[in-house]
Each structure stands twice: as structure tokens, then as C-alpha cells.
Amino acid sequence: MPATTNLVHSYRHLLRAGLRAVQFSKPSRYIIRDVLRKEFRDPRGVFEAEKARRTVWFLNAAAQSRGLEHKILKNLCRVHWERKQVEHAVPWRMKVIKMTDDKARKWTLTKRPADSIKGTEFEHYDRTIAMLNDSMGLCLR
């Protein structure tokens, strides 16, 4: 178990570097804050100081130039934002209202058929990020 001060310092370094990398833009800064909070509050999480240090280097490189690191970070933020929107969205088929009986004037929502792909949309993406983390020694999410 690392010392509490090491955790706090790593959290602050990652947050500062992440905010600089996204230039404090509104949707991205909240995504970076939320992801860091989630990861640092996870009781099953394992803190690795070397990975955190390399991730800070990666974020600093993303802040310095609009190269590959910046594009990767931009896409990470975009996918996290899209996932958050999908979780709170109501499927369009659920928005369609159908009248069942003219006399009773009862309205029901149409039921959406079971979707076999639901929940597996981001498997390939998650595996790609995991391989990137393993090959570069990073802790991106």
C-alpha cells in the first residue's frame, strides 16, 4: 500500500497534466476529473507509481504538441463522453407511443426487442486501450 501522500501527489500531477493537455476545454476537463476520481477511489485498484509517472509524461507530451499523443487523448475523452451520453439516453423505440385502445385511451410504450450486441460495443476499443497501456507502461482509461 503506497503512502497517502504519494497517492495525493500522483492524483494532482495527473489531473494538472490532463487539464493542460485538453487545454481546460469544458467537456474534456470534466471527463478527466471523473475518470481520475473513479480510478483513485476504486478499492480493488492497484497503484503503480511508474505507470503514473509515464502517464504524466504522456499527458505533458499531449499538451506540448498536436501529435499522436494529443489525438489519442482527444479520442479517449470523446469516447468517454459518448459512453456517458449513451448510458443516460432513452432508445428511440421507447419514445414511440402507441395507443392500445381507443375507448380507454390507454397509452403504452412500445417495447424494444432484445439486442444481442448491447453491452459489447466497446470490447474491441477497451482491448486496444489495454494493449496500448501494456506496451507503453501507461495507465490510460
mmCIF file of C-alpha atoms in Angstrom:
data_model
loop_
_atom_site.group_PDB
_atom_site.id
_atom_site.type_symbol
_atom_site.label_atom_id
_atom_site.label_comp_id
_atom_site.label_asym_id
_atom_site.label_seq_id
_atom_site.Cartn_x
_atom_site.Cartn_y
_atom_site.Cartn_z
ATOM 1 C CA MET A 1 0.000 0.000 0.000
ATOM 2 C CA PRO A 2 1.593 3.283 -1.052
ATOM 3 C CA ALA A 3 1.712 6.218 1.277
ATOM 4 C CA THR A 4 -1.254 8.573 1.179
ATOM 5 C CA THR A 5 0.957 11.488 0.202
ATOM 6 C CA ASN A 6 2.209 9.580 -2.852
ATOM 7 C CA LEU A 7 -1.373 8.920 -3.927
ATOM 8 C CA VAL A 8 -2.385 12.540 -3.476
ATOM 9 C CA HIS A 9 0.675 13.821 -5.340
ATOM 10 C CA SER A 10 0.128 11.381 -8.203
ATOM 11 C CA TYR A 11 -3.542 12.348 -8.423
ATOM 12 C CA ARG A 12 -2.693 16.037 -8.546
ATOM 13 C CA HIS A 13 0.094 15.575 -11.107
ATOM 14 C CA LEU A 14 -2.191 13.503 -13.338
ATOM 15 C CA LEU A 15 -5.038 15.995 -13.005
ATOM 16 C CA ARG A 16 -2.843 19.007 -13.756
ATOM 17 C CA ALA A 17 -1.187 17.341 -16.738
ATOM 18 C CA GLY A 18 -4.544 16.137 -18.069
ATOM 19 C CA LEU A 19 -6.126 19.560 -17.786
ATOM 20 C CA ARG A 20 -3.182 21.156 -19.574
ATOM 21 C CA ALA A 21 -3.361 18.504 -22.297
ATOM 22 C CA VAL A 22 -7.036 19.200 -23.034
ATOM 23 C CA GLN A 23 -6.486 22.954 -22.599
ATOM 24 C CA PHE A 24 -9.191 23.123 -19.935
ATOM 25 C CA SER A 25 -11.919 22.590 -22.552
ATOM 26 C CA LYS A 26 -15.313 22.104 -20.984
ATOM 27 C CA PRO A 27 -16.422 18.571 -21.756
ATOM 28 C CA SER A 28 -12.910 17.131 -21.577
ATOM 29 C CA ARG A 29 -11.901 18.617 -18.233
ATOM 30 C CA TYR A 30 -14.919 17.076 -16.529
ATOM 31 C CA ILE A 31 -14.254 13.719 -18.144
ATOM 32 C CA ILE A 32 -10.634 13.713 -16.979
ATOM 33 C CA ARG A 33 -11.708 14.693 -13.461
ATOM 34 C CA ASP A 34 -14.392 11.995 -13.317
ATOM 35 C CA VAL A 35 -12.143 9.232 -14.680
ATOM 36 C CA LEU A 36 -9.357 10.086 -12.229
ATOM 37 C CA ARG A 37 -11.778 10.164 -9.297
ATOM 38 C CA LYS A 38 -13.243 6.829 -10.302
ATOM 39 C CA GLU A 39 -9.862 5.151 -10.683
ATOM 40 C CA PHE A 40 -8.355 6.533 -7.485
ATOM 41 C CA ARG A 41 -11.436 5.646 -5.416
ATOM 42 C CA ASP A 42 -11.585 2.061 -6.683
ATOM 43 C CA PRO A 43 -10.860 -0.195 -3.663
ATOM 44 C CA ARG A 44 -9.634 -3.012 -5.934
ATOM 45 C CA GLY A 45 -7.299 -0.699 -7.833
ATOM 46 C CA VAL A 46 -3.546 -1.138 -7.642
ATOM 47 C CA PHE A 47 -1.365 1.955 -7.629
ATOM 48 C CA GLU A 48 1.799 1.734 -9.690
ATOM 49 C CA ALA A 49 3.979 4.812 -9.369
ATOM 50 C CA GLU A 50 5.988 4.100 -12.511
ATOM 51 C CA LYS A 51 2.864 3.845 -14.676
ATOM 52 C CA ALA A 52 1.517 7.052 -13.168
ATOM 53 C CA ARG A 53 4.805 8.827 -13.918
ATOM 54 C CA ARG A 54 4.815 7.609 -17.516
ATOM 55 C CA THR A 55 1.203 8.693 -17.915
ATOM 56 C CA VAL A 56 2.110 12.191 -16.711
ATOM 57 C CA TRP A 57 4.877 12.245 -19.336
ATOM 58 C CA PHE A 58 2.351 11.140 -21.970
ATOM 59 C CA LEU A 59 -0.097 13.884 -20.943
ATOM 60 C CA ASN A 60 2.669 16.505 -20.951
ATOM 61 C CA ALA A 61 3.632 15.421 -24.471
ATOM 62 C CA ALA A 62 -0.029 15.743 -25.496
ATOM 63 C CA ALA A 63 -0.040 19.276 -24.115
ATOM 64 C CA GLN A 64 3.181 20.272 -25.896
ATOM 65 C CA SER A 65 2.226 19.408 -29.477
ATOM 66 C CA ARG A 66 -0.739 18.317 -31.539
ATOM 67 C CA GLY A 67 0.850 14.983 -32.359
ATOM 68 C CA LEU A 68 -0.143 11.393 -31.799
ATOM 69 C CA GLU A 69 -0.456 11.749 -28.021
ATOM 70 C CA HIS A 70 -2.895 14.626 -28.364
ATOM 71 C CA LYS A 71 -5.028 12.695 -30.862
ATOM 72 C CA ILE A 72 -5.133 9.647 -28.599
ATOM 73 C CA LEU A 73 -6.177 11.733 -25.599
ATOM 74 C CA LYS A 74 -8.777 13.591 -27.630
ATOM 75 C CA ASN A 75 -10.304 10.316 -28.790
ATOM 76 C CA LEU A 76 -10.260 8.889 -25.261
ATOM 77 C CA CYS A 77 -12.197 11.896 -23.984
ATOM 78 C CA ARG A 78 -14.633 11.706 -26.872
ATOM 79 C CA VAL A 79 -15.394 8.025 -26.307
ATOM 80 C CA HIS A 80 -15.884 8.548 -22.558
ATOM 81 C CA TRP A 81 -18.274 11.397 -23.298
ATOM 82 C CA GLU A 82 -20.191 9.298 -25.848
ATOM 83 C CA ARG A 83 -20.454 6.399 -23.391
ATOM 84 C CA LYS A 84 -21.853 8.724 -20.755
ATOM 85 C CA GLN A 85 -24.459 10.025 -23.199
ATOM 86 C CA VAL A 86 -25.482 6.508 -24.225
ATOM 87 C CA GLU A 87 -25.970 5.410 -20.605
ATOM 88 C CA HIS A 88 -28.498 8.179 -19.966
ATOM 89 C CA ALA A 89 -30.238 8.104 -23.337
ATOM 90 C CA VAL A 90 -33.638 6.607 -23.963
ATOM 91 C CA PRO A 91 -33.778 4.414 -27.082
ATOM 92 C CA TRP A 92 -35.838 5.916 -29.867
ATOM 93 C CA ARG A 93 -38.190 2.929 -29.913
ATOM 94 C CA MET A 94 -39.075 3.612 -26.305
ATOM 95 C CA LYS A 95 -40.036 7.162 -27.230
ATOM 96 C CA VAL A 96 -42.656 5.974 -29.733
ATOM 97 C CA ILE A 97 -46.021 5.958 -28.035
ATOM 98 C CA LYS A 98 -48.741 3.687 -29.311
ATOM 99 C CA MET A 99 -52.440 3.836 -28.440
ATOM 100 C CA THR A 100 -53.725 0.375 -27.481
ATOM 101 C CA ASP A 101 -57.414 1.014 -27.058
ATOM 102 C CA ASP A 102 -59.438 3.897 -28.479
ATOM 103 C CA LYS A 103 -62.178 3.714 -25.831
ATOM 104 C CA ALA A 104 -59.966 3.525 -22.776
ATOM 105 C CA ARG A 105 -57.380 5.891 -24.231
ATOM 106 C CA LYS A 106 -54.550 3.942 -22.676
ATOM 107 C CA TRP A 107 -51.103 4.754 -23.871
ATOM 108 C CA THR A 108 -48.231 2.316 -23.709
ATOM 109 C CA LEU A 109 -44.623 2.473 -24.692
ATOM 110 C CA THR A 110 -43.529 0.050 -27.363
ATOM 111 C CA LYS A 111 -41.039 -2.496 -26.104
ATOM 112 C CA ARG A 112 -37.663 -2.757 -27.725
ATOM 113 C CA PRO A 113 -36.601 -6.240 -28.848
ATOM 114 C CA ALA A 114 -33.650 -7.835 -27.082
ATOM 115 C CA ASP A 115 -30.361 -6.727 -28.588
ATOM 116 C CA SER A 116 -27.549 -9.286 -28.721
ATOM 117 C CA ILE A 117 -24.915 -6.585 -29.272
ATOM 118 C CA LYS A 118 -25.943 -4.471 -26.278
ATOM 119 C CA GLY A 119 -23.057 -4.229 -23.830
ATOM 120 C CA THR A 120 -20.374 -5.428 -26.231
ATOM 121 C CA GLU A 121 -19.977 -2.305 -28.364
ATOM 122 C CA PHE A 122 -16.767 -1.174 -26.762
ATOM 123 C CA GLU A 123 -14.999 -4.514 -26.203
ATOM 124 C CA HIS A 124 -12.543 -4.051 -29.066
ATOM 125 C CA TYR A 125 -11.879 -0.450 -28.063
ATOM 126 C CA ASP A 126 -11.223 -1.446 -24.434
ATOM 127 C CA ARG A 127 -8.837 -4.193 -25.524
ATOM 128 C CA THR A 128 -6.948 -1.774 -27.761
ATOM 129 C CA ILE A 129 -6.504 0.691 -24.887
ATOM 130 C CA ALA A 130 -5.378 -2.162 -22.615
ATOM 131 C CA MET A 131 -2.746 -3.228 -25.159
ATOM 132 C CA LEU A 132 -1.582 0.376 -25.513
ATOM 133 C CA ASN A 133 -1.223 0.601 -21.733
ATOM 134 C CA ASP A 134 0.697 -2.685 -21.576
ATOM 135 C CA SER A 135 3.079 -1.852 -24.390
ATOM 136 C CA MET A 136 3.866 1.683 -23.206
ATOM 137 C CA GLY A 137 3.547 1.164 -19.452
ATOM 138 C CA LEU A 138 0.726 3.688 -19.099
ATOM 139 C CA CYS A 139 -2.484 3.781 -17.092
ATOM 140 C CA LEU A 140 -4.916 5.383 -19.552
ATOM 141 C CA ARG A 141 -8.610 4.618 -19.283
#
